Amino acid sequence: MRLTSSQDREILRLAVPAFFALVSEPLMLLADSAIVGHLGTPQLAALGIAGTILQTLVGICVFLAYGTTSAVARRIGAGDHKGALAQGIDGLWLALLLGVVLAVVGILLAPAAIGAFNPSPDVADHAVVYLRISCFGIPSMLLLLAATGVLRGLQDTKTPMIVAITANLLNIVLNLILVYGLDLDIAGSALGTALAQTAAGVALVVVVVRGARRDGAKLRPDFPGIRASAHSGVPLVVRTLTLRVAIILATFVATSLGTTSVAAHQVAFTLWSFLALALDAIAIAAQALTGRSLGAGDVEGTRAITRRMMWWGLWSGVVGGLALWGLHTIYVPWFTEDPAVRDSLSAVLLVAALWQPVNGVVFVLDGVLIGAGDGPYLAVAGVIALVLYVPLALSVIWFDGGVVALWWAFGGFMLLRLLTLLTRERRDAWLVTGAVR
């Protein structure tokens, strides 16, 4: 697609750095999968189950990034820079409080959470070890989310990119040292990733705090502001939970199909997450640009940038799908030496590739509506898509459809999300202007 307007340049200015920052998390998981996969199939399956639970605990708090981006960008569009940073500091305090609570809950309930997937005993033991160690890093992970959201709202996606790339390299080094150098097995992978994410979280918090001090924004806890941030994040939590439940259900179904299926599903889903978050780079630009545009009262400009970003999402999905399938013979051997897992994984990747254009538009529209502060609609739409998806996923077990059929069902969930988001985009109710929605 040719760059024909200032819209394209603005999208690229935010989306390209956001891309490298966003893919850091799945790249960490890819590195973990590649390193752990060579320890054995039980360890790889354990990583799939524990990783799903950990991503759920952290993922339900993604509003700390998304909601903060929208709120800060609106204030920037309205010319209130100090107020934008003050709101960002409230988000950091909320992230710290939630992080401590979720870490304690995760550590205490790890055996029960792993047991809910009914894995084999050896897989369960590895999964509990990985999850418990990883939970110590949750507070830092949430602070990383909140600080990233503040900087995105300030139209700065370069700083999170630099920190993310550094953390990703650190993660690989630490994992290799701890897993193979110190022979800590899967525990070393969990510890290395937690340490790398903690370093990233601390670095971005320092950047935000320095900016707040420079603009005279308060740093101490403002409990009314923290409560307001929490309240505005509730709809986004619901929206995120619907997606996480869909993902957990897919992992549950894959686990019921056997160790080979769940191992193949783990790698496929990690790759899917990589591409989804890569597509979400455009959605991050959508959040920042939509929030700023509506904050400045520019409804017509918001419409124009939305349509342009939808085209970017579609074509990015096409390219991603072609790469996912076209290169699968090269990268599949990186993750496992088990021939059965390789065969299942190759079949699943073809299905995943076909759904990528749908994913591209879904993530962009998600970003647009988040940037507009349209969380209540996103919550309702997510519930509708999930309710319709549940029987699709469970039918894979009922009819013994296999892991490939499971991925067709998951693609159906993304299609349902697309339909609900397109319905909203074509109307005007989400186009609310002003510094605060």
CSV table of C-alpha atoms in Angstrom, one decimal:
chain,number,residue,atom,x,y,z
A,1,MET,CA,0.0,0.0,0.0
A,2,ARG,CA,1.4,3.4,-1.0
A,3,LEU,CA,1.8,6.2,1.5
A,4,THR,CA,-0.5,8.8,0.0
A,5,SER,CA,-1.4,11.0,2.9
A,6,SER,CA,-0.3,12.5,6.2
A,7,GLN,CA,-2.6,9.9,7.8
A,8,ASP,CA,-0.3,7.2,6.6
A,9,ARG,CA,2.8,8.9,8.0
A,10,GLU,CA,1.1,9.5,11.3
A,11,ILE,CA,0.0,5.9,11.5
A,12,LEU,CA,3.5,4.7,10.7
A,13,ARG,CA,5.1,7.1,13.2
A,14,LEU,CA,3.2,5.5,16.0
A,15,ALA,CA,2.6,2.0,14.7
A,16,VAL,CA,6.2,1.0,13.7
A,17,PRO,CA,7.7,1.6,17.2
A,18,ALA,CA,4.5,0.1,18.7
A,19,PHE,CA,5.0,-3.0,16.6
A,20,PHE,CA,8.4,-3.7,18.0
A,21,ALA,CA,7.2,-3.0,21.6
A,22,LEU,CA,4.1,-5.2,21.2
A,23,VAL,CA,5.9,-8.2,19.7
A,24,SER,CA,8.3,-8.3,22.7
A,25,GLU,CA,5.9,-10.3,24.8
A,26,PRO,CA,5.2,-13.0,22.2
A,27,LEU,CA,8.9,-13.0,21.3
A,28,MET,CA,9.6,-13.8,25.0
A,29,LEU,CA,7.1,-16.6,24.8
A,30,LEU,CA,8.5,-17.8,21.5
A,31,ALA,CA,12.0,-17.8,23.1
A,32,ASP,CA,10.6,-19.7,26.1
A,33,SER,CA,8.8,-22.2,23.9
A,34,ALA,CA,12.0,-22.8,21.8
A,35,ILE,CA,14.2,-23.2,24.9
A,36,VAL,CA,11.7,-25.2,27.0
A,37,GLY,CA,10.6,-27.3,24.0
A,38,HIS,CA,14.0,-29.0,23.8
A,39,LEU,CA,13.7,-30.0,27.4
A,40,GLY,CA,10.8,-32.3,26.5
A,41,THR,CA,7.2,-32.5,25.4
A,42,PRO,CA,5.8,-32.5,29.0
A,43,GLN,CA,7.7,-29.2,29.7
A,44,LEU,CA,6.4,-27.6,26.5
A,45,ALA,CA,2.8,-28.7,27.3
A,46,ALA,CA,3.3,-27.3,30.9
A,47,LEU,CA,4.4,-24.0,29.5
A,48,GLY,CA,1.2,-23.9,27.4
A,49,ILE,CA,-1.1,-24.4,30.3
A,50,ALA,CA,0.8,-22.2,32.8
A,51,GLY,CA,1.4,-19.5,30.2
A,52,THR,CA,-2.3,-19.4,29.5
A,53,ILE,CA,-3.1,-18.8,33.1
A,54,LEU,CA,-0.4,-16.2,33.6
A,55,GLN,CA,-1.5,-14.3,30.5
A,56,THR,CA,-5.0,-14.4,31.8
A,57,LEU,CA,-4.0,-12.9,35.1
A,58,VAL,CA,-2.1,-10.1,33.4
A,59,GLY,CA,-4.4,-9.9,30.4
A,60,ILE,CA,-7.4,-8.9,32.4
A,61,CYS,CA,-5.5,-5.8,33.4
A,62,VAL,CA,-4.7,-4.7,29.9
A,63,PHE,CA,-7.0,-1.8,30.5
A,64,LEU,CA,-4.1,-0.3,32.5
A,65,ALA,CA,-2.5,0.3,29.1
A,66,TYR,CA,-5.5,0.7,26.8
A,67,GLY,CA,-7.7,2.8,29.1
A,68,THR,CA,-4.8,5.0,30.1
A,69,THR,CA,-3.8,5.6,26.5
A,70,SER,CA,-7.3,6.8,25.7
A,71,ALA,CA,-7.6,9.0,28.7
A,72,VAL,CA,-4.2,10.6,28.4
A,73,ALA,CA,-4.6,11.1,24.7
A,74,ARG,CA,-7.9,12.9,25.1
A,75,ARG,CA,-6.3,15.3,27.6
A,76,ILE,CA,-3.4,15.9,25.2
A,77,GLY,CA,-5.8,16.6,22.4
A,78,ALA,CA,-7.6,19.1,24.7
A,79,GLY,CA,-4.3,20.8,25.6
A,80,ASP,CA,-4.1,19.6,29.3
A,81,HIS,CA,-0.6,18.1,29.5
A,82,LYS,CA,-0.3,18.3,33.3
A,83,GLY,CA,-3.7,16.6,33.8
A,84,ALA,CA,-2.7,13.9,31.3
A,85,LEU,CA,0.4,13.0,33.4
A,86,ALA,CA,-1.6,13.2,36.7
A,87,GLN,CA,-4.1,10.7,35.3
A,88,GLY,CA,-1.2,8.5,34.2
A,89,ILE,CA,0.3,8.5,37.7
A,90,ASP,CA,-3.1,7.3,39.0
A,91,GLY,CA,-2.9,4.4,36.6
A,92,LEU,CA,0.6,3.4,38.0
A,93,TRP,CA,-0.7,3.3,41.5
A,94,LEU,CA,-3.7,1.2,40.5
A,95,ALA,CA,-1.3,-1.2,38.6
A,96,LEU,CA,0.8,-1.7,41.7
A,97,LEU,CA,-2.1,-2.5,43.9
A,98,LEU,CA,-3.7,-4.9,41.5
A,99,GLY,CA,-0.3,-6.5,40.8
A,100,VAL,CA,0.3,-7.4,44.5
A,101,VAL,CA,-3.2,-8.9,44.8
A,102,LEU,CA,-3.0,-11.0,41.7
A,103,ALA,CA,0.5,-12.2,42.5
A,104,VAL,CA,-0.7,-13.5,45.9
A,105,VAL,CA,-3.8,-15.1,44.4
A,106,GLY,CA,-1.7,-16.8,41.6
A,107,ILE,CA,0.8,-18.2,44.0
A,108,LEU,CA,-1.8,-19.6,46.4
A,109,LEU,CA,-4.1,-21.1,43.8
A,110,ALA,CA,-1.5,-22.3,41.2
A,111,PRO,CA,-2.1,-26.1,41.9
A,112,ALA,CA,-5.9,-25.7,41.6
A,113,ALA,CA,-5.7,-23.6,38.5
A,114,ILE,CA,-3.4,-26.1,36.8
A,115,GLY,CA,-5.5,-29.0,37.9
A,116,ALA,CA,-8.6,-27.5,36.3
A,117,PHE,CA,-7.0,-28.3,32.9
A,118,ASN,CA,-6.7,-32.0,34.0
A,119,PRO,CA,-3.2,-32.5,32.6
A,120,SER,CA,-1.0,-35.6,33.2
A,121,PRO,CA,0.9,-35.6,36.5
A,122,ASP,CA,4.3,-34.8,35.0
A,123,VAL,CA,2.9,-31.9,33.0
A,124,ALA,CA,1.0,-30.6,36.1
A,125,ASP,CA,4.2,-30.6,38.2
A,126,HIS,CA,6.1,-28.6,35.7
A,127,ALA,CA,3.2,-26.2,35.2
A,128,VAL,CA,2.8,-25.4,38.9
A,129,VAL,CA,6.5,-24.6,39.2
A,130,TYR,CA,6.5,-22.3,36.2
A,131,LEU,CA,3.3,-20.5,37.3
A,132,ARG,CA,4.3,-19.9,40.9
A,133,ILE,CA,7.7,-18.4,40.0
A,134,SER,CA,6.2,-16.2,37.2
A,135,CYS,CA,3.6,-14.8,39.6
A,136,PHE,CA,6.3,-12.9,41.5
A,137,GLY,CA,6.8,-10.8,38.4
A,138,ILE,CA,3.1,-9.8,38.0
A,139,PRO,CA,3.3,-6.4,39.8
A,140,SER,CA,6.1,-5.3,37.5
A,141,MET,CA,4.2,-6.6,34.5
A,142,LEU,CA,1.2,-4.5,35.4
A,143,LEU,CA,3.4,-1.4,36.0
A,144,LEU,CA,4.8,-2.0,32.6
A,145,LEU,CA,1.4,-2.0,31.1
A,146,ALA,CA,0.3,1.2,32.8
A,147,ALA,CA,3.5,3.1,32.0
A,148,THR,CA,3.3,2.0,28.4
A,149,GLY,CA,-0.2,3.3,28.2
A,150,VAL,CA,0.8,6.7,29.6
A,151,LEU,CA,3.6,7.1,27.0
A,152,ARG,CA,1.3,6.0,24.1
A,153,GLY,CA,-1.2,8.6,25.2
A,154,LEU,CA,1.5,11.2,25.0
A,155,GLN,CA,2.1,10.0,21.4
A,156,ASP,CA,5.4,8.4,22.3
A,157,THR,CA,5.8,4.8,21.2
A,158,LYS,CA,9.6,4.9,20.7
A,159,THR,CA,10.5,4.8,24.4
A,160,PRO,CA,8.4,1.6,25.1
A,161,MET,CA,10.0,0.1,21.9
A,162,ILE,CA,13.6,0.7,23.1
A,163,VAL,CA,12.8,-0.8,26.6
A,164,ALA,CA,10.9,-3.8,25.1
A,165,ILE,CA,13.8,-4.7,22.7
A,166,THR,CA,16.3,-4.5,25.5
A,167,ALA,CA,14.1,-6.6,27.8
A,168,ASN,CA,13.6,-9.2,25.1
A,169,LEU,CA,17.4,-9.7,24.6
A,170,LEU,CA,17.9,-9.9,28.3
A,171,ASN,CA,15.2,-12.5,28.5
A,172,ILE,CA,16.9,-14.8,26.0
A,173,VAL,CA,20.3,-14.5,27.8
A,174,LEU,CA,18.8,-15.1,31.2
A,175,ASN,CA,16.8,-18.1,30.0
A,176,LEU,CA,19.8,-19.8,28.4
A,177,ILE,CA,21.9,-19.2,31.5
A,178,LEU,CA,19.3,-20.3,34.0
A,179,VAL,CA,17.8,-23.3,32.0
A,180,TYR,CA,20.9,-24.8,30.6
A,181,GLY,CA,23.8,-23.1,32.3
A,182,LEU,CA,22.5,-23.6,35.8
A,183,ASP,CA,20.3,-26.6,34.9
A,184,LEU,CA,17.2,-25.1,36.5
A,185,ASP,CA,14.9,-26.7,33.9
A,186,ILE,CA,11.5,-25.0,33.4
A,187,ALA,CA,11.9,-23.0,36.6
A,188,GLY,CA,14.9,-21.2,35.0
A,189,SER,CA,12.7,-20.1,32.1
A,190,ALA,CA,10.0,-18.7,34.5
A,191,LEU,CA,12.6,-16.9,36.6
A,192,GLY,CA,14.5,-15.4,33.6
A,193,THR,CA,11.3,-14.1,32.0
A,194,ALA,CA,10.1,-12.6,35.2
A,195,LEU,CA,13.4,-10.8,35.8
A,196,ALA,CA,13.5,-9.4,32.3
A,197,GLN,CA,9.9,-8.1,32.6
A,198,THR,CA,10.7,-6.5,36.0
A,199,ALA,CA,13.6,-4.6,34.5
A,200,ALA,CA,11.4,-3.3,31.7
A,201,GLY,CA,8.7,-2.2,34.1
A,202,VAL,CA,11.0,-0.3,36.4
A,203,ALA,CA,12.6,1.5,33.4
A,204,LEU,CA,9.3,2.8,32.0
A,205,VAL,CA,8.0,3.8,35.4
A,206,VAL,CA,11.2,5.9,35.9
A,207,VAL,CA,10.5,7.7,32.5
A,208,VAL,CA,6.9,8.5,33.4
A,209,VAL,CA,7.8,9.7,36.9
A,210,ARG,CA,10.5,12.0,35.5
A,211,GLY,CA,7.9,13.5,33.1
A,212,ALA,CA,5.4,14.0,35.8
A,213,ARG,CA,7.9,15.9,38.0
A,214,ARG,CA,9.0,18.0,35.1
A,215,ASP,CA,5.4,19.1,34.5
A,216,GLY,CA,4.5,19.5,38.2
A,217,ALA,CA,2.0,16.6,38.3
A,218,LYS,CA,1.5,15.0,41.7
A,219,LEU,CA,3.2,11.6,42.4
A,220,ARG,CA,1.5,10.6,45.7
A,221,PRO,CA,-1.6,8.3,45.6
A,222,ASP,CA,-4.8,10.1,44.7
A,223,PHE,CA,-7.4,7.7,45.8
A,224,PRO,CA,-10.4,9.3,44.1
A,225,GLY,CA,-8.3,9.3,40.9
A,226,ILE,CA,-7.3,5.7,41.4
A,227,ARG,CA,-11.0,4.7,41.9
A,228,ALA,CA,-12.0,6.6,38.8
A,229,SER,CA,-9.3,4.8,36.8
A,230,ALA,CA,-10.5,1.5,38.2
A,231,HIS,CA,-14.2,2.3,37.4
A,232,SER,CA,-13.5,3.3,33.8
A,233,GLY,CA,-11.5,0.1,33.3
A,234,VAL,CA,-14.3,-2.3,34.3
A,235,PRO,CA,-15.9,-2.5,30.8
A,236,LEU,CA,-12.5,-3.2,29.3
A,237,VAL,CA,-11.9,-5.9,31.9
A,238,VAL,CA,-15.1,-7.5,30.8
A,239,ARG,CA,-14.1,-7.2,27.2
A,240,THR,CA,-10.7,-8.7,27.9
A,241,LEU,CA,-12.2,-11.5,30.0
A,242,THR,CA,-14.4,-12.6,27.1
A,243,LEU,CA,-11.2,-12.9,25.0
A,244,ARG,CA,-9.3,-14.7,27.7
A,245,VAL,CA,-12.1,-17.1,28.4
A,246,ALA,CA,-12.2,-18.0,24.7
A,247,ILE,CA,-8.5,-18.6,24.8
A,248,ILE,CA,-8.7,-20.7,28.0
A,249,LEU,CA,-11.5,-22.7,26.5
A,250,ALA,CA,-9.4,-23.4,23.5
A,251,THR,CA,-6.5,-24.6,25.7
A,252,PHE,CA,-8.9,-26.7,27.7
A,253,VAL,CA,-10.3,-28.4,24.6
A,254,ALA,CA,-6.7,-28.9,23.3
A,255,THR,CA,-5.7,-30.5,26.6
A,256,SER,CA,-8.6,-32.9,26.5
A,257,LEU,CA,-7.3,-34.0,23.0
A,258,GLY,CA,-4.0,-35.2,24.5
A,259,THR,CA,-0.4,-34.0,25.2
A,260,THR,CA,0.5,-33.9,21.5
A,261,SER,CA,-2.5,-31.7,20.7
A,262,VAL,CA,-1.9,-29.3,23.6
A,263,ALA,CA,1.8,-29.0,22.7
A,264,ALA,CA,0.9,-28.2,19.0
A,265,HIS,CA,-1.7,-25.8,20.2
A,266,GLN,CA,0.7,-24.0,22.5
A,267,VAL,CA,3.2,-23.2,19.8
A,268,ALA,CA,0.4,-22.3,17.3
A,269,PHE,CA,-1.2,-20.0,19.8
A,270,THR,CA,2.1,-18.4,20.6
A,271,LEU,CA,2.7,-17.7,16.9
A,272,TRP,CA,-1.0,-16.4,16.6
A,273,SER,CA,-0.3,-14.1,19.5
A,274,PHE,CA,2.8,-12.8,17.8
A,275,LEU,CA,0.9,-11.9,14.7
A,276,ALA,CA,-2.1,-10.6,16.5
A,277,LEU,CA,0.0,-8.2,18.6
A,278,ALA,CA,1.9,-7.2,15.4
A,279,LEU,CA,-1.5,-6.3,13.9
A,280,ASP,CA,-2.4,-4.6,17.1
A,281,ALA,CA,0.5,-2.1,16.5
A,282,ILE,CA,-2.0,-0.3,14.1
A,283,ALA,CA,-4.6,-0.6,16.9
A,284,ILE,CA,-2.2,1.2,19.3
A,285,ALA,CA,-1.9,4.0,16.8
A,286,ALA,CA,-5.7,3.9,16.5
A,287,GLN,CA,-6.0,4.4,20.3
A,288,ALA,CA,-3.6,7.3,20.5
A,289,LEU,CA,-4.9,9.1,17.3
A,290,THR,CA,-8.6,8.5,18.1
A,291,GLY,CA,-8.3,9.7,21.7
A,292,ARG,CA,-6.3,12.8,20.6
A,293,SER,CA,-8.7,13.6,17.7
A,294,LEU,CA,-11.9,13.3,19.8
A,295,GLY,CA,-10.2,15.2,22.6
A,296,ALA,CA,-9.7,18.0,20.1
A,297,GLY,CA,-13.3,17.7,18.9
A,298,ASP,CA,-12.5,16.5,15.4
A,299,VAL,CA,-15.2,14.0,14.5
A,300,GLU,CA,-14.6,14.2,10.7
A,301,GLY,CA,-10.9,13.6,11.2
A,302,THR,CA,-11.6,10.6,13.5
A,303,ARG,CA,-13.8,9.0,10.8
A,304,ALA,CA,-11.1,9.5,8.1
A,305,ILE,CA,-8.3,8.0,10.2
A,306,THR,CA,-10.5,5.1,11.2
A,307,ARG,CA,-11.2,4.1,7.6
A,308,ARG,CA,-7.6,4.4,6.7
A,309,MET,CA,-6.5,2.2,9.6
A,310,MET,CA,-9.0,-0.5,8.7
A,311,TRP,CA,-7.3,-0.8,5.3
A,312,TRP,CA,-3.9,-1.1,7.0
A,313,GLY,CA,-5.3,-3.8,9.3
A,314,LEU,CA,-6.7,-5.8,6.4
A,315,TRP,CA,-3.6,-5.8,4.2
A,316,SER,CA,-1.3,-6.4,7.2
A,317,GLY,CA,-3.4,-9.5,8.0
A,318,VAL,CA,-3.0,-10.7,4.5
A,319,VAL,CA,0.8,-10.3,4.6
A,320,GLY,CA,0.9,-11.9,8.1
A,321,GLY,CA,-1.1,-14.9,6.9
A,322,LEU,CA,1.1,-15.5,3.9
A,323,ALA,CA,4.2,-15.4,6.1
A,324,LEU,CA,2.7,-17.7,8.7
A,325,TRP,CA,2.0,-20.4,6.2
A,326,GLY,CA,4.8,-19.8,3.7
A,327,LEU,CA,7.6,-20.0,6.2
A,328,HIS,CA,6.2,-22.8,8.5
A,329,THR,CA,8.6,-25.5,7.2
A,330,ILE,CA,11.5,-23.3,8.3
A,331,TYR,CA,10.4,-22.4,11.8
A,332,VAL,CA,8.3,-25.4,13.0
A,333,PRO,CA,11.5,-27.5,13.7
A,334,TRP,CA,12.7,-24.7,16.1
A,335,PHE,CA,10.0,-25.6,18.7
A,336,THR,CA,9.9,-29.4,18.9
A,337,GLU,CA,11.7,-32.6,17.7
A,338,ASP,CA,8.5,-34.7,18.1
A,339,PRO,CA,7.2,-35.7,14.6
A,340,ALA,CA,3.6,-36.0,15.8
A,341,VAL,CA,3.6,-32.4,17.2
A,342,ARG,CA,5.2,-31.1,14.0
A,343,ASP,CA,2.5,-32.7,11.9
A,344,SER,CA,-0.3,-31.3,14.0
A,345,LEU,CA,1.3,-27.9,14.2
A,346,SER,CA,1.7,-27.6,10.5
A,347,ALA,CA,-2.0,-28.4,9.9
A,348,VAL,CA,-3.1,-25.9,12.5
A,349,LEU,CA,-0.9,-23.1,11.1
A,350,LEU,CA,-2.7,-23.3,7.7
A,351,VAL,CA,-6.0,-22.6,9.3
A,352,ALA,CA,-4.5,-19.8,11.5
A,353,ALA,CA,-3.1,-18.2,8.4
A,354,LEU,CA,-6.4,-18.1,6.6
A,355,TRP,CA,-8.0,-16.1,9.5
A,356,GLN,CA,-5.3,-13.4,9.7
A,357,PRO,CA,-7.1,-10.8,7.5
A,358,VAL,CA,-10.1,-11.0,9.8
A,359,ASN,CA,-7.8,-10.6,12.8
A,360,GLY,CA,-6.3,-7.5,11.2
A,361,VAL,CA,-9.5,-5.6,11.0
A,362,VAL,CA,-10.8,-6.8,14.4
A,363,PHE,CA,-7.7,-5.5,16.2
A,364,VAL,CA,-7.8,-2.2,14.5
A,365,LEU,CA,-11.5,-1.6,15.2
A,366,ASP,CA,-10.9,-2.7,18.8
A,367,GLY,CA,-8.2,-0.1,19.1
A,368,VAL,CA,-10.4,2.6,17.6
A,369,LEU,CA,-13.3,2.0,20.0
A,370,ILE,CA,-10.9,1.7,23.0
A,371,GLY,CA,-9.4,5.1,22.0
A,372,ALA,CA,-12.9,6.5,21.8
A,373,GLY,CA,-13.6,5.3,25.4
A,374,ASP,CA,-16.4,3.0,24.1
A,375,GLY,CA,-15.7,0.3,26.7
A,376,PRO,CA,-19.3,-0.5,27.5
A,377,TYR,CA,-20.1,-1.5,24.0
A,378,LEU,CA,-16.9,-3.5,23.7
A,379,ALA,CA,-17.9,-5.4,26.8
A,380,VAL,CA,-21.4,-6.2,25.5
A,381,ALA,CA,-20.0,-7.2,22.1
A,382,GLY,CA,-17.4,-9.5,23.7
A,383,VAL,CA,-20.1,-11.3,25.7
A,384,ILE,CA,-22.2,-11.9,22.6
A,385,ALA,CA,-19.3,-13.3,20.7
A,386,LEU,CA,-18.2,-15.5,23.6
A,387,VAL,CA,-21.7,-17.0,24.2
A,388,LEU,CA,-21.9,-18.0,20.5
A,389,TYR,CA,-18.4,-19.3,20.5
A,390,VAL,CA,-18.7,-21.7,23.5
A,391,PRO,CA,-20.8,-24.3,21.6
A,392,LEU,CA,-18.5,-24.1,18.6
A,393,ALA,CA,-15.4,-25.0,20.8
A,394,LEU,CA,-17.1,-27.7,22.8
A,395,SER,CA,-18.4,-29.3,19.6
A,396,VAL,CA,-14.8,-30.2,18.9
A,397,ILE,CA,-14.9,-32.5,21.9
A,398,TRP,CA,-18.4,-33.8,21.2
A,399,PHE,CA,-17.6,-34.8,17.6
A,400,ASP,CA,-13.9,-35.7,18.2
A,401,GLY,CA,-12.9,-33.0,15.7
A,402,GLY,CA,-9.2,-32.7,16.6
A,403,VAL,CA,-7.0,-29.7,17.1
A,404,VAL,CA,-7.4,-28.4,13.5
A,405,ALA,CA,-11.2,-28.3,14.0
A,406,LEU,CA,-10.6,-26.4,17.2
A,407,TRP,CA,-8.7,-23.7,15.3
A,408,TRP,CA,-11.6,-23.4,12.8
A,409,ALA,CA,-13.9,-22.8,15.8
A,410,PHE,CA,-11.5,-20.2,17.2
A,411,GLY,CA,-11.5,-18.4,13.9
A,412,GLY,CA,-15.3,-18.3,14.1
A,413,PHE,CA,-15.0,-16.4,17.4
A,414,MET,CA,-12.9,-13.8,15.6
A,415,LEU,CA,-15.4,-13.5,12.9
A,416,LEU,CA,-18.2,-12.9,15.4
A,417,ARG,CA,-16.1,-10.1,16.9
A,418,LEU,CA,-15.6,-8.6,13.5
A,419,LEU,CA,-19.4,-8.4,12.9
A,420,THR,CA,-20.1,-6.7,16.2
A,421,LEU,CA,-17.3,-4.2,15.7
A,422,LEU,CA,-18.3,-3.3,12.2
A,423,THR,CA,-21.9,-2.7,13.3
A,424,ARG,CA,-20.7,-0.2,15.9
A,425,GLU,CA,-18.2,1.6,13.6
A,426,ARG,CA,-20.9,2.4,11.1
A,427,ARG,CA,-22.9,4.4,13.6
A,428,ASP,CA,-22.1,7.6,15.5
A,429,ALA,CA,-22.7,6.8,19.1
A,430,TRP,CA,-19.0,6.2,19.9
A,431,LEU,CA,-17.9,9.6,18.5
A,432,VAL,CA,-18.0,11.6,21.8
A,433,THR,CA,-15.7,14.6,21.9
A,434,GLY,CA,-13.9,16.4,24.8
A,435,ALA,CA,-11.1,15.8,27.3
A,436,VAL,CA,-13.1,13.4,29.3
A,437,ARG,CA,-15.7,11.0,27.8
